[in-house]
PDB file of N, CA and C in Angstrom:
ATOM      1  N   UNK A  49     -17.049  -4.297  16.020  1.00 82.00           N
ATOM      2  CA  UNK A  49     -16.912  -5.022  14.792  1.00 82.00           C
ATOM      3  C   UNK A  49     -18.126  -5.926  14.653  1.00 82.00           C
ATOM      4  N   UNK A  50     -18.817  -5.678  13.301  1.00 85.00           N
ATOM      5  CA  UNK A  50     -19.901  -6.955  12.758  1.00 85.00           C
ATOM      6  C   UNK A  50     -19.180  -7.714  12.105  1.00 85.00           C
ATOM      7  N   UNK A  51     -20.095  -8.985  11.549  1.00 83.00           N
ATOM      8  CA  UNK A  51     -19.415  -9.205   9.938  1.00 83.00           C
ATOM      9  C   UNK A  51     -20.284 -10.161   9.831  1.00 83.00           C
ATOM     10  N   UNK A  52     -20.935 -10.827   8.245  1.00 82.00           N
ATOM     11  CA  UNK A  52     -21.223 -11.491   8.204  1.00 82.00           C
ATOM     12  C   UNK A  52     -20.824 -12.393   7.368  1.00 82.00           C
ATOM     13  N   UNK A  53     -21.462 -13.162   6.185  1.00 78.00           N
ATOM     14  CA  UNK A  53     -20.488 -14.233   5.148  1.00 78.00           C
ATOM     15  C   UNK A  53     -19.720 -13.597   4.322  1.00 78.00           C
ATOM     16  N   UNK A  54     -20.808 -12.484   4.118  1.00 88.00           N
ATOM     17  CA  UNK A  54     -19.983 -11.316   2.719  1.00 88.00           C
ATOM     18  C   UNK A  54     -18.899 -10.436   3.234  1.00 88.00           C
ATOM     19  N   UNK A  55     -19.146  -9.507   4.274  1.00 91.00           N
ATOM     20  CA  UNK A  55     -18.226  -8.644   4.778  1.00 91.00           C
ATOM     21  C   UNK A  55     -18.058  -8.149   6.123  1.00 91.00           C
ATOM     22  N   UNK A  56     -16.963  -7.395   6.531  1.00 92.00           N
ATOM     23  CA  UNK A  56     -17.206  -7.359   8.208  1.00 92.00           C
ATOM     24  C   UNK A  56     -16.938  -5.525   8.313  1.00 92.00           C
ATOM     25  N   UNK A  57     -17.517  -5.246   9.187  1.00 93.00           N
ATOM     26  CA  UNK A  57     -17.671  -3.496   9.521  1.00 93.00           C
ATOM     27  C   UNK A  57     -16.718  -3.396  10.718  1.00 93.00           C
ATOM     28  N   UNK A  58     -15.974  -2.719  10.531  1.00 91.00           N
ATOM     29  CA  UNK A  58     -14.876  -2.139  11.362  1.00 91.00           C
ATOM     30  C   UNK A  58     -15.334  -0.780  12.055  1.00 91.00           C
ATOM     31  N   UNK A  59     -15.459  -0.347  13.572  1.00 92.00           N
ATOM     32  CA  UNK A  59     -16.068   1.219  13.837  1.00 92.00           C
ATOM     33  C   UNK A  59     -14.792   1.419  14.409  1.00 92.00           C
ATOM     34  N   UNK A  60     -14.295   2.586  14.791  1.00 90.00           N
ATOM     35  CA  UNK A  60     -13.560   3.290  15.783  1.00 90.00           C
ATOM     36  C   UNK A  60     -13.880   4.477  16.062  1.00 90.00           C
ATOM     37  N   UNK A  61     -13.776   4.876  17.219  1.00 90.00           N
ATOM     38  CA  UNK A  61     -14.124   5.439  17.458  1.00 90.00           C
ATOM     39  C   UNK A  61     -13.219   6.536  18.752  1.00 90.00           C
ATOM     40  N   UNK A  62     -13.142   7.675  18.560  1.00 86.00           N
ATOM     41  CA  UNK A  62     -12.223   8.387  19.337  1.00 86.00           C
ATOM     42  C   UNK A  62     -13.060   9.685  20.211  1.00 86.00           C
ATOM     43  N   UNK A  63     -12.424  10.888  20.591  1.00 90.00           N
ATOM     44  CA  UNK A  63     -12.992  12.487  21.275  1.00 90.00           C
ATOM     45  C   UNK A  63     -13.695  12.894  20.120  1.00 90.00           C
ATOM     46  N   UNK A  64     -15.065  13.099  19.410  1.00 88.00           N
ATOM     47  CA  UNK A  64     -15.080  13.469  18.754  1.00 88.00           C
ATOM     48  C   UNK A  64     -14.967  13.049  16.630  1.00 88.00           C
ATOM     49  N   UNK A  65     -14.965  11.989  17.283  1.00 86.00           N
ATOM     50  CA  UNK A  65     -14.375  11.154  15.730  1.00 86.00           C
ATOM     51  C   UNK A  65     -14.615   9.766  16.028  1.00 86.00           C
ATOM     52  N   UNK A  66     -15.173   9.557  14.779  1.00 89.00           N
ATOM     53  CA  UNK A  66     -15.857   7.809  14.428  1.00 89.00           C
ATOM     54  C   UNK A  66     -15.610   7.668  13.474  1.00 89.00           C
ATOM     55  N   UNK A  67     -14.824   6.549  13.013  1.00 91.00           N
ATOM     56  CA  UNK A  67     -14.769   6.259  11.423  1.00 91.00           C
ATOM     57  C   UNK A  67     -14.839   4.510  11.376  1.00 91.00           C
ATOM     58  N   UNK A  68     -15.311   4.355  10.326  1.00 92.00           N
ATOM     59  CA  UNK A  68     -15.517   2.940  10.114  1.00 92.00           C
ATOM     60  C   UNK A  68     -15.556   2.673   8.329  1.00 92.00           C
ATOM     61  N   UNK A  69     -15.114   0.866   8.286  1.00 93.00           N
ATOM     62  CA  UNK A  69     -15.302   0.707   7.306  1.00 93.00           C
ATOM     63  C   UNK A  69     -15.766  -0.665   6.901  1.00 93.00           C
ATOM     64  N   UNK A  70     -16.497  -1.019   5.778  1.00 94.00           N
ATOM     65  CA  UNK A  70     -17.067  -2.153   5.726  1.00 94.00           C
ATOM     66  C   UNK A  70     -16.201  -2.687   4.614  1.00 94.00           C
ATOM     67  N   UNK A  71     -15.344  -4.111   4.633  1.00 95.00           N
ATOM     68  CA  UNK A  71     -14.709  -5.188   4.016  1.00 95.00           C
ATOM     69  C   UNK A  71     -15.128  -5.796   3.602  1.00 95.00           C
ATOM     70  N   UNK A  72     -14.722  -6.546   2.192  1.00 94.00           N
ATOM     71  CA  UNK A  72     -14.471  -8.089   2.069  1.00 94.00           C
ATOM     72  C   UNK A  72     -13.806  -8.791   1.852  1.00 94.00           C
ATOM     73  N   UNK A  73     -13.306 -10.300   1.995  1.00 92.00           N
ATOM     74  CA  UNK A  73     -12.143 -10.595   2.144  1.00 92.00           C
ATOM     75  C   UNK A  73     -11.602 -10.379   1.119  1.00 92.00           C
ATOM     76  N   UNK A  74     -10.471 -10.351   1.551  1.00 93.00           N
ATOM     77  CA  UNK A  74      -9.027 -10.480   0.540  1.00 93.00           C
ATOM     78  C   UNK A  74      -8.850  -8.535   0.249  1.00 93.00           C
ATOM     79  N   UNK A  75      -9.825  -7.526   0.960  1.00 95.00           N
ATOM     80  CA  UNK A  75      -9.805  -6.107   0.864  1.00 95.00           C
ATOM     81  C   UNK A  75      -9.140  -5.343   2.183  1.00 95.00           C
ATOM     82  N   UNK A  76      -8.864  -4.365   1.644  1.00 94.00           N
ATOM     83  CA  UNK A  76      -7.979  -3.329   2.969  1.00 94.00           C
ATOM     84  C   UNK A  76      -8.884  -1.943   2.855  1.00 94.00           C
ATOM     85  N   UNK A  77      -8.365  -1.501   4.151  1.00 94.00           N
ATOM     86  CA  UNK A  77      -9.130  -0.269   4.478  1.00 94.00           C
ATOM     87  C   UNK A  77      -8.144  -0.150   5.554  1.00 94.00           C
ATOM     88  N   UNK A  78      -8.989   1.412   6.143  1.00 92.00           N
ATOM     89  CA  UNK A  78      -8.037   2.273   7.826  1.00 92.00           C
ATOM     90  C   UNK A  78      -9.530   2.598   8.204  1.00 92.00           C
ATOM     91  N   UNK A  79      -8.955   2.560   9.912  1.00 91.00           N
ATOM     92  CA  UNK A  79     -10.267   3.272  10.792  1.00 91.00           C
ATOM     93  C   UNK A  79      -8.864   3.779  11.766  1.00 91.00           C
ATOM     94  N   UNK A  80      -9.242   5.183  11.870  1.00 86.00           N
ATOM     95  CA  UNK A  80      -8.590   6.237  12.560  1.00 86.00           C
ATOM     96  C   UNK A  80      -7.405   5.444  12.346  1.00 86.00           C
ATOM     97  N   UNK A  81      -6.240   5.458  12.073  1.00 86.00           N
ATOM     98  CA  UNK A  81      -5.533   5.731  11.452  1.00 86.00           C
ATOM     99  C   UNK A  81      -4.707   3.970  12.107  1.00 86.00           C
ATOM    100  N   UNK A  82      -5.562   3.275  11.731  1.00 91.00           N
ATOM    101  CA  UNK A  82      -5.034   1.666  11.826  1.00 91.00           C
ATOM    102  C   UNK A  82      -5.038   1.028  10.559  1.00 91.00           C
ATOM    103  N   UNK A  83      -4.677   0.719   9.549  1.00 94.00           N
ATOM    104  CA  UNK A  83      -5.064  -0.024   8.570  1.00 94.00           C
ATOM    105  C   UNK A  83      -5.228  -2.000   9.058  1.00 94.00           C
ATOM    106  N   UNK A  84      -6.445  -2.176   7.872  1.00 94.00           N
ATOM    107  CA  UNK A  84      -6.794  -3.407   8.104  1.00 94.00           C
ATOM    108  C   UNK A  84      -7.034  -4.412   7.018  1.00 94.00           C
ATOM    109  N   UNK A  85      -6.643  -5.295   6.719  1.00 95.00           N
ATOM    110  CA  UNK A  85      -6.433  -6.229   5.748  1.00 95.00           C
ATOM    111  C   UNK A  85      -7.526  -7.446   6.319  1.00 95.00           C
ATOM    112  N   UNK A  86      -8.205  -7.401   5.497  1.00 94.00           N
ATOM    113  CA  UNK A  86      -9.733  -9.008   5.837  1.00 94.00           C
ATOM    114  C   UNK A  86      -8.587 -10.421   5.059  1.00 94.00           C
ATOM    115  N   UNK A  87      -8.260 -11.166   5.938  1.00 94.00           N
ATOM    116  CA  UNK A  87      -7.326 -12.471   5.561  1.00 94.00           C
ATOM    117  C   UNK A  87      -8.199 -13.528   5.027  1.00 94.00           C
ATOM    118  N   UNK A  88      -9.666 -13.325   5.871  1.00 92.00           N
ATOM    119  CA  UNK A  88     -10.632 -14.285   5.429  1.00 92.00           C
ATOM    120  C   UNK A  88     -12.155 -14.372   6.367  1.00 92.00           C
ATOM    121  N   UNK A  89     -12.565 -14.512   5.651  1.00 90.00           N
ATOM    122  CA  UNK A  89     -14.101 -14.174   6.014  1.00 90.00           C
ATOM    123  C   UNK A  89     -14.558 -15.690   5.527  1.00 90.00           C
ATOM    124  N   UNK A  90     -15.220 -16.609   7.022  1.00 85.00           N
ATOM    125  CA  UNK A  90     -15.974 -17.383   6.334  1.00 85.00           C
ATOM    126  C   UNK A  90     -16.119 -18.276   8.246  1.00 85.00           C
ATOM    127  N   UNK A  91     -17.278 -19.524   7.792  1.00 78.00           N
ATOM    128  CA  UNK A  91     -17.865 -19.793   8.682  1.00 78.00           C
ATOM    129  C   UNK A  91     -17.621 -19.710  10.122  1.00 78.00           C
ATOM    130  N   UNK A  92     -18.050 -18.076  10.046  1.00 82.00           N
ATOM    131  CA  UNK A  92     -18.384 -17.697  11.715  1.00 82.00           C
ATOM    132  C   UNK A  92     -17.448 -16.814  11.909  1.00 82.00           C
ATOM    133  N   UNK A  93     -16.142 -16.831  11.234  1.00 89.00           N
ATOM    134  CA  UNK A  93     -15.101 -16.380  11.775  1.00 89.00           C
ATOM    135  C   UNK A  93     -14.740 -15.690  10.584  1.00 89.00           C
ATOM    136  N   UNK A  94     -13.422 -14.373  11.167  1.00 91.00           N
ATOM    137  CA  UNK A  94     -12.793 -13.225  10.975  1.00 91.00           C
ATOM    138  C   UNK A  94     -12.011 -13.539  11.408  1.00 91.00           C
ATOM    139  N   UNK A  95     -10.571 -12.909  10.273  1.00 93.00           N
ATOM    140  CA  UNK A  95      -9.051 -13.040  10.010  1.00 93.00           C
ATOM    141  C   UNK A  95      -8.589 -11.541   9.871  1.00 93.00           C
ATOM    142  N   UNK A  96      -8.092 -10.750  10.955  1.00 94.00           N
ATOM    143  CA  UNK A  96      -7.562  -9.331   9.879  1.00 94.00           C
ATOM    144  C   UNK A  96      -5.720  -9.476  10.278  1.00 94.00           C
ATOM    145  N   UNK A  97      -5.902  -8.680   9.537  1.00 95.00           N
ATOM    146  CA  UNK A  97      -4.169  -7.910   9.973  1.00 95.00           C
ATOM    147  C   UNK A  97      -4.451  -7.107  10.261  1.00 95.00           C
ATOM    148  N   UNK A  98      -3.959  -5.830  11.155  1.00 95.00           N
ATOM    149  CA  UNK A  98      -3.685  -4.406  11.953  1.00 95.00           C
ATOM    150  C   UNK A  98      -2.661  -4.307  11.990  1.00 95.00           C
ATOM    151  N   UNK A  99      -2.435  -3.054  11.133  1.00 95.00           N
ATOM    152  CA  UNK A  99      -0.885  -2.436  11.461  1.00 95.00           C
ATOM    153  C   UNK A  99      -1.756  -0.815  11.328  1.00 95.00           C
ATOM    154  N   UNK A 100      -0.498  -0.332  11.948  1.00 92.00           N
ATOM    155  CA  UNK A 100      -0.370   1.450  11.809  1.00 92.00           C
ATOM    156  C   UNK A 100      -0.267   2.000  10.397  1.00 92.00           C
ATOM    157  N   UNK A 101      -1.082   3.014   9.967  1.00 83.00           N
ATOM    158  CA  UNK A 101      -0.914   3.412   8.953  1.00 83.00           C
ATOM    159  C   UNK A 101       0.621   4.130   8.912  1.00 83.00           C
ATOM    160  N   UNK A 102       1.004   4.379   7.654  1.00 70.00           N
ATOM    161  CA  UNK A 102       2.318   5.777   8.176  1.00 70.00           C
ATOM    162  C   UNK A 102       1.489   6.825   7.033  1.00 70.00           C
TER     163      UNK A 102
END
């Protein structure tokens, strides 16, 4: 994981398979099959949620 003021990059990576995605707060996305919610992006620090996709 990067991130900077604007957004943070999520990688995962598995056998064969890499997926990633780049956020900004208050946005959702999945990397291999986790979904992730940005709670807040701001000085220095990263907020997500992780849950399982279904």
């Amino acid at each position: 994981m990067t991130f900077t003021g604007d957004y943070v990059r999520v990688k995962g990576t598995g056998p064969g398979v890499t997926s990633q995605a780049q956020l900004r707060a208050g946005t959702t996305g999945s990397v291999n099959g986790i979904g992730i919610r940005v709670l807040s992006l701001s000085g220095g620090k990263v907020a997500l949620r992780l849950a399982p996709r279904r």
